[in-house]
Amino acid sequence: DMQDYPNGTIHSRVLHVECLPEFDVVLKDIVVMPGQAFELAFTGGPTKNERTYFDYVSSAPDVVSIDNEVGLVLALKPGEADLSVRLLERPSGREIARKGAHVTVRVPTAASIGAVESLTGASKEETSPALLRELEDPLRLRARIWSGDLELTPLLLALAASKVSPLTSNLKGKNLLTTALDMGETIVEATEAASQTALQLATSSGLSGSDAANAAAAHGVSCRFIWTTDPSVSLTSGIGALAVELRANASSPEQLEISLVAECPLGRGYESLQLEAKTVLPVLPMLKLLVPTGPCSAYPRILVPLHGRVPLSFSMPRSQLKVEILGGAAVQLIETAEMVEVEAGLTEGEASLKVEVLASLYSPPMEISVSSRKVFAARMDSVPSRLPLSASAVCPLFLVDATGQILTLPSNFQVEASSSLTSVVTAEAETFAGGAALHLRAVGEGCTLLSFVVRLPDSRQLPSDIAEVCVVQGALVGHGPLLVQPGARLNLDAEEFASTRGFSSGRPPIAFSLRLLELPSSCRTLEEAASSLAKDLSETLAEGLAKRGGRSRALPIEVTATAARYAIRQAENVFVEVEVDLQVSASDLGEAAGESGELGLFDLAEVLWQENVSRSETLQLLDRSWGVHGAAKASSLSDQRCEGCCVPSSRCRSCCHQAPRVCGKSGSIAGWSSTHPRSVAVEAVGASPHAIAQAPGVATLHYCDGIVSADIQVIVSRPGELLPEPPQGGPTEALRARNLLSNQVSSQLAVSFRSFREGGTQTEDELRSGPFVAQNIRLVCEPMEVAMGDFFSFEAVGETCILKPRDPRDPRANMSAQPSAQSAPLQIGLAASLQGSTSRGHPVEWQFIPQFVVVKANEALAPSQVCATLTTSSPSAEVPVWTGGHHIEADLDGQIKSRRRGNLTLEVQPSHLPVTSLRIQWNDPVDWGSPEEVNLRLSSPATGQVEVYRLRIEPSSQVPCAPEAGGWSLLEILALAAAMAVLLWLVLRLCTRTAAPQDQLGAAFQGVGAGPILSGDPFAGPHAVSPFNALG
């Protein structure tokens, strides 16, 4: 009892109460089409747990059915039904909350297009939207499906069209749907069967609740939306294609028609209900501030110098705009009927301008922030370091305050420009609405200093920049019209147009790329090849520039390699080459040549192409058909120049929109464009721009990036006449001095041809290739005499015919097949033809003397082989030598070791055929134990060819050999002693006789001729002379 415990405390049980958001149905008034399935979604209420569950009831199950487990709703036929949802407690069944939704099932009858405002449905009346050009935010439209005056719920249409279901790929449900339709069931019945099957499969797969309902709803009826409009408008599909986003550009028409086709499957089979809708939207210009262009942002900002007056220019006429100051007294407006100006006062401050479009419901108003600042200095931007001769540049001028912020150059400030050497660069200052620029024109080679002056209204002069510009010979610019043939390639990336933003320390080097046909044999890696090429280039350029400048001593030049990589060249075959990026100081090149200024890539390539590179393996491997390319890093124009307000605001200076103002709006590739693309087209090969000659005609290649401008005139003409250059390579110096040529296997002959356009043979008519121009002339080289094909292979490499001597043992060299009938031509002649033209060929005025060949069994023998074998049974042999009818000499180097075994004699058989036969005789042959060999030396006094072959001497039968080769037997010793005794007796007798008449024995021997062919001691080796000596 509490009265007994007046100070006591009583504790009750703790009761946990969960406060939940109000339970409700998301969509309460739903309009769907027959066959459409969806899940009844809720907000609030308890999270999914075992203490609560839902109970679903449909007032008209034959119109709208609802699954009591997961809340899957399926529209069966036109009509209406109320859905009731109760939230119950488990296990008592106590009702916690009750909500409901009204569902109307209708067949669609019409479609329309409206703005995306809400996906839950809206009235049929709404204002027509408009599309603004170049607006970053898109206009969003959606399809609206109607049944009479009721709109089908767009959210359910979008979800059905997008198929957002975890089991959309349920093949069993899809197959069941297809089977039901093929059996003639209605689309609603087929959908119901497929949805129920998908629901069972989802439940058995472990899905429950919303996931299971979505899996089944994915098989319900869904509409397909097809949108079409003008190609100039960007159209992006939104949710399930029910909604789209539109963006118009500057070329979009003023009236835009948009079409919609909605295909909804209703009825039996695969029939669809097709609804169409169209709408026309006005396309209006977007209000933009054109002048001045300040830092790029959604809200323009203008920085005006004190005492400055800046005119404002908009994308719409002044008469359609209303401009007013919202706040701040730092500036004032000066308005006229045609323009509006902002004038800054004497003190710094801030202000805001509001610009509205009169009589327009679509264009939003523009707010402009205006700040007046004290000017600190005048600057110039994007000044080219080097300019090609005849090129021009437009460098923006701007003002800065003490913090470095860019100020607009007012129209009441005066600007003047100057150049220290007007013979190199002329400079003029140009002021325009919202800014100023420095116009430069390269008129002569050299370097000059540029400066400019900005004067304030009170005649004060601002500090300004000074920049150095050097003018060099352009790779292609400034050399007059270029004459090329169809298929020629011009390396446009070789031009030096790079400019510096701001002022960096030092002068930029010349960056270029070269290619090697293959990795040099002395190099194992790309790095070694690049280093070797840079070293050889340094030496070659130093020597070549010293000769050009008349210097007795070459100054050192350092060429450095910056990168190396493998490159693929596709011609008739695929070749893997080595491409190397290099750089060298332009001032070092000028100093080495004795010039006061800098040299450019043209001067470097000219020296490299004219110097003798035979001492360098890497330079001999240069791919001259690829030429010289610039190696500047590839980047878009928006990164190189302040072309428009697409660059970061920190770099967006007064040059914004400078490129469209200077270059126009024509499309270009890396700044290059062609006036006649059908004659000369500009193409991008990787990151490099190239010009490709297409067809005969005249075109101008124009470069413009908003700063530098240059032109190249190109004349495309078909090739006509071919004239040969003096042959290179081929014979040795001795033969060259005698104007002779022979098919020496170790040497090849190169004959280059000069190509001229049709109807011309003068210097100005020549189609020339060089470091920056590849004419891509393809020759077809053939011999003027068919017999020359037996001595040389003819190959065309670019503009050169290569004659490679064939090895006599080559099966294609047919001189050994019929030696008696094969004669050698007396002269070399070429027949060269090219695409679009045919030439008769031009003989090379060199007498041809072929290399002799020893033939055996109709096969050519290689030197050091056995050309004949002599035996005691066959002591003679003939060796045929194909000479082509020219004189040769033959000698035997030695004899048989033992004179008692006989000796060898050599005789040349006279013949008028191109084959000379050598007859070799073994006199007094004797059998012995082992074979021997003797060398046969053949030589041609005309060509200097010397070859050595082997003669083999073999006995027919083997006999025992003496212990020592060449030893004396007992019988031979006795015979020799008897002969010595007789000789001694004769000498004594002669000495004892008185003087006798002259001995007639010698005279008798003198009368015996030694023969017209053999000469010398027969035991010391005969010397044979060709009978062609007697023929001259």
PDB file of N, CA, C and O in Angstrom, residues 849-891:
ATOM      1  N   ILE A 849      79.866  -5.325-120.816  1.00  0.00           N
ATOM      2  CA  ILE A 849      80.706  -6.515-120.933  1.00  0.00           C
ATOM      3  C   ILE A 849      80.324  -7.434-119.797  1.00  0.00           C
ATOM      4  O   ILE A 849      80.500  -7.086-118.623  1.00  0.00           O
ATOM      5  N   PRO A 850      79.815  -8.610-120.109  1.00  0.00           N
ATOM      6  CA  PRO A 850      79.328  -9.480-119.033  1.00  0.00           C
ATOM      7  C   PRO A 850      80.473 -10.169-118.302  1.00  0.00           C
ATOM      8  O   PRO A 850      81.611 -10.210-118.766  1.00  0.00           O
ATOM      9  N   GLN A 851      80.177 -10.719-117.172  1.00  0.00           N
ATOM     10  CA  GLN A 851      81.102 -11.556-116.416  1.00  0.00           C
ATOM     11  C   GLN A 851      81.118 -12.946-117.054  1.00  0.00           C
ATOM     12  O   GLN A 851      80.065 -13.513-117.369  1.00  0.00           O
ATOM     13  N   PHE A 852      82.333 -13.476-117.271  1.00  0.00           N
ATOM     14  CA  PHE A 852      82.418 -14.806-117.880  1.00  0.00           C
ATOM     15  C   PHE A 852      82.004 -15.864-116.864  1.00  0.00           C
ATOM     16  O   PHE A 852      82.057 -15.656-115.654  1.00  0.00           O
ATOM     17  N   VAL A 853      81.582 -16.997-117.385  1.00  0.00           N
ATOM     18  CA  VAL A 853      81.077 -18.090-116.554  1.00  0.00           C
ATOM     19  C   VAL A 853      81.610 -19.405-117.113  1.00  0.00           C
ATOM     20  O   VAL A 853      81.550 -19.635-118.326  1.00  0.00           O
ATOM     21  N   VAL A 854      82.139 -20.263-116.254  1.00  0.00           N
ATOM     22  CA  VAL A 854      82.536 -21.612-116.643  1.00  0.00           C
ATOM     23  C   VAL A 854      81.309 -22.502-116.579  1.00  0.00           C
ATOM     24  O   VAL A 854      80.592 -22.525-115.572  1.00  0.00           O
ATOM     25  N   VAL A 855      81.045 -23.198-117.659  1.00  0.00           N
ATOM     26  CA  VAL A 855      79.834 -24.006-117.774  1.00  0.00           C
ATOM     27  C   VAL A 855      80.229 -25.481-117.785  1.00  0.00           C
ATOM     28  O   VAL A 855      81.171 -25.885-118.472  1.00  0.00           O
ATOM     29  N   LYS A 856      79.482 -26.272-117.035  1.00  0.00           N
ATOM     30  CA  LYS A 856      79.701 -27.707-116.997  1.00  0.00           C
ATOM     31  C   LYS A 856      78.349 -28.385-116.937  1.00  0.00           C
ATOM     32  O   LYS A 856      77.572 -28.147-116.024  1.00  0.00           O
ATOM     33  N   ALA A 857      78.069 -29.221-117.919  1.00  0.00           N
ATOM     34  CA  ALA A 857      76.782 -29.926-118.001  1.00  0.00           C
ATOM     35  C   ALA A 857      75.629 -28.936-117.966  1.00  0.00           C
ATOM     36  O   ALA A 857      74.646 -29.118-117.249  1.00  0.00           O
ATOM     37  N   ASN A 858      75.791 -27.850-118.728  1.00  0.00           N
ATOM     38  CA  ASN A 858      74.757 -26.809-118.836  1.00  0.00           C
ATOM     39  C   ASN A 858      74.447 -26.145-117.494  1.00  0.00           C
ATOM     40  O   ASN A 858      73.370 -25.622-117.284  1.00  0.00           O
ATOM     41  N   GLU A 859      75.387 -26.156-116.578  1.00  0.00           N
ATOM     42  CA  GLU A 859      75.239 -25.469-115.299  1.00  0.00           C
ATOM     43  C   GLU A 859      76.467 -24.612-115.060  1.00  0.00           C
ATOM     44  O   GLU A 859      77.592 -25.023-115.359  1.00  0.00           O
ATOM     45  N   ALA A 860      76.231 -23.422-114.531  1.00  0.00           N
ATOM     46  CA  ALA A 860      77.335 -22.529-114.223  1.00  0.00           C
ATOM     47  C   ALA A 860      78.043 -23.009-112.970  1.00  0.00           C
ATOM     48  O   ALA A 860      77.415 -23.371-111.978  1.00  0.00           O
ATOM     49  N   LEU A 861      79.374 -23.015-113.034  1.00  0.00           N
ATOM     50  CA  LEU A 861      80.175 -23.456-111.896  1.00  0.00           C
ATOM     51  C   LEU A 861      80.607 -22.250-111.077  1.00  0.00           C
ATOM     52  O   LEU A 861      80.952 -21.193-111.627  1.00  0.00           O
ATOM     53  N   ALA A 862      80.617 -22.439-109.791  1.00  0.00           N
ATOM     54  CA  ALA A 862      81.120 -21.408-108.898  1.00  0.00           C
ATOM     55  C   ALA A 862      82.636 -21.496-108.850  1.00  0.00           C
ATOM     56  O   ALA A 862      83.228 -22.568-109.074  1.00  0.00           O
ATOM     57  N   PRO A 863      83.305 -20.387-108.601  1.00  0.00           N
ATOM     58  CA  PRO A 863      84.766 -20.447-108.473  1.00  0.00           C
ATOM     59  C   PRO A 863      85.175 -21.452-107.407  1.00  0.00           C
ATOM     60  O   PRO A 863      84.433 -21.731-106.465  1.00  0.00           O
ATOM     61  N   SER A 864      86.382 -22.000-107.596  1.00  0.00           N
ATOM     62  CA  SER A 864      86.994 -22.999-106.700  1.00  0.00           C
ATOM     63  C   SER A 864      86.393 -24.378-106.881  1.00  0.00           C
ATOM     64  O   SER A 864      86.781 -25.306-106.168  1.00  0.00           O
ATOM     65  N   GLN A 865      85.456 -24.541-107.820  1.00  0.00           N
ATOM     66  CA  GLN A 865      84.935 -25.872-108.084  1.00  0.00           C
ATOM     67  C   GLN A 865      85.813 -26.571-109.131  1.00  0.00           C
ATOM     68  O   GLN A 865      86.611 -25.947-109.846  1.00  0.00           O
ATOM     69  N   VAL A 866      85.669 -27.914-109.233  1.00  0.00           N
ATOM     70  CA  VAL A 866      86.420 -28.711-110.212  1.00  0.00           C
ATOM     71  C   VAL A 866      85.753 -28.540-111.569  1.00  0.00           C
ATOM     72  O   VAL A 866      84.577 -28.865-111.741  1.00  0.00           O
ATOM     73  N   CYS A 867      86.492 -27.985-112.525  1.00  0.00           N
ATOM     74  CA  CYS A 867      85.915 -27.732-113.842  1.00  0.00           C
ATOM     75  C   CYS A 867      86.197 -28.871-114.823  1.00  0.00           C
ATOM     76  O   CYS A 867      85.504 -28.994-115.843  1.00  0.00           O
ATOM     77  N   ALA A 868      87.233 -29.731-114.560  1.00  0.00           N
ATOM     78  CA  ALA A 868      87.539 -30.858-115.455  1.00  0.00           C
ATOM     79  C   ALA A 868      88.351 -31.881-114.676  1.00  0.00           C
ATOM     80  O   ALA A 868      89.071 -31.539-113.728  1.00  0.00           O
ATOM     81  N   THR A 869      88.240 -33.152-115.111  1.00  0.00           N
ATOM     82  CA  THR A 869      88.989 -34.249-114.503  1.00  0.00           C
ATOM     83  C   THR A 869      89.714 -35.013-115.611  1.00  0.00           C
ATOM     84  O   THR A 869      89.087 -35.443-116.595  1.00  0.00           O
ATOM     85  N   LEU A 870      91.039 -35.185-115.455  1.00  0.00           N
ATOM     86  CA  LEU A 870      91.878 -35.888-116.427  1.00  0.00           C
ATOM     87  C   LEU A 870      92.319 -37.226-115.822  1.00  0.00           C
ATOM     88  O   LEU A 870      92.684 -37.294-114.640  1.00  0.00           O
ATOM     89  N   THR A 871      92.278 -38.302-116.665  1.00  0.00           N
ATOM     90  CA  THR A 871      92.719 -39.629-116.237  1.00  0.00           C
ATOM     91  C   THR A 871      93.638 -40.191-117.308  1.00  0.00           C
ATOM     92  O   THR A 871      93.737 -39.658-118.425  1.00  0.00           O
ATOM     93  N   THR A 872      94.316 -41.294-116.968  1.00  0.00           N
ATOM     94  CA  THR A 872      95.209 -41.918-117.958  1.00  0.00           C
ATOM     95  C   THR A 872      94.408 -42.475-119.126  1.00  0.00           C
ATOM     96  O   THR A 872      94.923 -42.539-120.251  1.00  0.00           O
ATOM     97  N   SER A 873      93.149 -42.847-118.879  1.00  0.00           N
ATOM     98  CA  SER A 873      92.326 -43.340-119.981  1.00  0.00           C
ATOM     99  C   SER A 873      91.682 -42.198-120.763  1.00  0.00           C
ATOM    100  O   SER A 873      91.366 -42.354-121.937  1.00  0.00           O
ATOM    101  N   SER A 874      91.460 -41.012-120.097  1.00  0.00           N
ATOM    102  CA  SER A 874      90.912 -39.820-120.773  1.00  0.00           C
ATOM    103  C   SER A 874      91.824 -38.661-120.443  1.00  0.00           C
ATOM    104  O   SER A 874      91.533 -37.841-119.553  1.00  0.00           O
ATOM    105  N   PRO A 875      92.962 -38.558-121.132  1.00  0.00           N
ATOM    106  CA  PRO A 875      93.968 -37.556-120.758  1.00  0.00           C
ATOM    107  C   PRO A 875      93.644 -36.144-121.241  1.00  0.00           C
ATOM    108  O   PRO A 875      94.443 -35.238-120.995  1.00  0.00           O
ATOM    109  N   SER A 876      92.534 -35.906-121.918  1.00  0.00           N
ATOM    110  CA  SER A 876      92.207 -34.553-122.402  1.00  0.00           C
ATOM    111  C   SER A 876      90.778 -34.208-121.986  1.00  0.00           C
ATOM    112  O   SER A 876      89.944 -35.081-121.802  1.00  0.00           O
ATOM    113  N   ALA A 877      90.553 -32.909-121.889  1.00  0.00           N
ATOM    114  CA  ALA A 877      89.209 -32.418-121.514  1.00  0.00           C
ATOM    115  C   ALA A 877      89.039 -31.015-122.068  1.00  0.00           C
ATOM    116  O   ALA A 877      90.014 -30.280-122.277  1.00  0.00           O
ATOM    117  N   GLU A 878      87.782 -30.673-122.315  1.00  0.00           N
ATOM    118  CA  GLU A 878      87.444 -29.324-122.782  1.00  0.00           C
ATOM    119  C   GLU A 878      86.591 -28.618-121.712  1.00  0.00           C
ATOM    120  O   GLU A 878      85.659 -29.203-121.181  1.00  0.00           O
ATOM    121  N   VAL A 879      86.947 -27.379-121.439  1.00  0.00           N
ATOM    122  CA  VAL A 879      86.233 -26.562-120.445  1.00  0.00           C
ATOM    123  C   VAL A 879      85.575 -25.403-121.196  1.00  0.00           C
ATOM    124  O   VAL A 879      86.264 -24.486-121.648  1.00  0.00           O
ATOM    125  N   PRO A 880      84.222 -25.420-121.336  1.00  0.00           N
ATOM    126  CA  PRO A 880      83.551 -24.296-122.009  1.00  0.00           C
ATOM    127  C   PRO A 880      83.423 -23.102-121.068  1.00  0.00           C
ATOM    128  O   PRO A 880      83.010 -23.239-119.927  1.00  0.00           O
ATOM    129  N   VAL A 881      83.758 -21.924-121.564  1.00  0.00           N
ATOM    130  CA  VAL A 881      83.671 -20.678-120.801  1.00  0.00           C
ATOM    131  C   VAL A 881      82.793 -19.714-121.588  1.00  0.00           C
ATOM    132  O   VAL A 881      83.137 -19.349-122.722  1.00  0.00           O
ATOM    133  N   TRP A 882      81.661 -19.338-120.981  1.00  0.00           N
ATOM    134  CA  TRP A 882      80.778 -18.362-121.645  1.00  0.00           C
ATOM    135  C   TRP A 882      81.342 -16.968-121.403  1.00  0.00           C
ATOM    136  O   TRP A 882      81.480 -16.518-120.282  1.00  0.00           O
ATOM    137  N   THR A 883      81.698 -16.279-122.497  1.00  0.00           N
ATOM    138  CA  THR A 883      82.302 -14.951-122.415  1.00  0.00           C
ATOM    139  C   THR A 883      81.440 -13.886-123.072  1.00  0.00           C
ATOM    140  O   THR A 883      81.757 -12.704-122.964  1.00  0.00           O
ATOM    141  N   GLY A 884      80.369 -14.295-123.730  1.00  0.00           N
ATOM    142  CA  GLY A 884      79.560 -13.310-124.441  1.00  0.00           C
ATOM    143  C   GLY A 884      80.268 -12.741-125.642  1.00  0.00           C
ATOM    144  O   GLY A 884      79.852 -11.704-126.163  1.00  0.00           O
ATOM    145  N   GLY A 885      81.353 -13.393-126.105  1.00  0.00           N
ATOM    146  CA  GLY A 885      82.086 -12.906-127.257  1.00  0.00           C
ATOM    147  C   GLY A 885      83.209 -11.962-126.919  1.00  0.00           C
ATOM    148  O   GLY A 885      83.716 -11.276-127.808  1.00  0.00           O
ATOM    149  N   HIS A 886      83.624 -11.917-125.638  1.00  0.00           N
ATOM    150  CA  HIS A 886      84.684 -10.989-125.230  1.00  0.00           C
ATOM    151  C   HIS A 886      85.942 -11.774-124.853  1.00  0.00           C
ATOM    152  O   HIS A 886      85.894 -12.954-124.519  1.00  0.00           O
ATOM    153  N   HIS A 887      87.091 -11.085-124.922  1.00  0.00           N
ATOM    154  CA  HIS A 887      88.402 -11.689-124.714  1.00  0.00           C
ATOM    155  C   HIS A 887      88.635 -12.049-123.258  1.00  0.00           C
ATOM    156  O   HIS A 887      88.306 -11.283-122.364  1.00  0.00           O
ATOM    157  N   ILE A 888      89.198 -13.269-123.043  1.00  0.00           N
ATOM    158  CA  ILE A 888      89.648 -13.680-121.712  1.00  0.00           C
ATOM    159  C   ILE A 888      91.036 -14.283-121.833  1.00  0.00           C
ATOM    160  O   ILE A 888      91.497 -14.627-122.938  1.00  0.00           O
ATOM    161  N   GLU A 889      91.711 -14.431-120.715  1.00  0.00           N
ATOM    162  CA  GLU A 889      93.016 -15.074-120.638  1.00  0.00           C
ATOM    163  C   GLU A 889      92.942 -16.228-119.655  1.00  0.00           C
ATOM    164  O   GLU A 889      92.202 -16.158-118.676  1.00  0.00           O
ATOM    165  N   ALA A 890      93.764 -17.309-119.959  1.00  0.00           N
ATOM    166  CA  ALA A 890      93.753 -18.501-119.118  1.00  0.00           C
ATOM    167  C   ALA A 890      95.184 -18.904-118.796  1.00  0.00           C
ATOM    168  O   ALA A 890      96.068 -18.828-119.662  1.00  0.00           O
ATOM    169  N   ASP A 891      95.435 -19.334-117.577  1.00  0.00           N
ATOM    170  CA  ASP A 891      96.742 -19.781-117.114  1.00  0.00           C
ATOM    171  C   ASP A 891      96.559 -20.976-116.202  1.00  0.00           C
ATOM    172  O   ASP A 891      95.547 -21.092-115.500  1.00  0.00           O
TER     173      ASP A 891
END
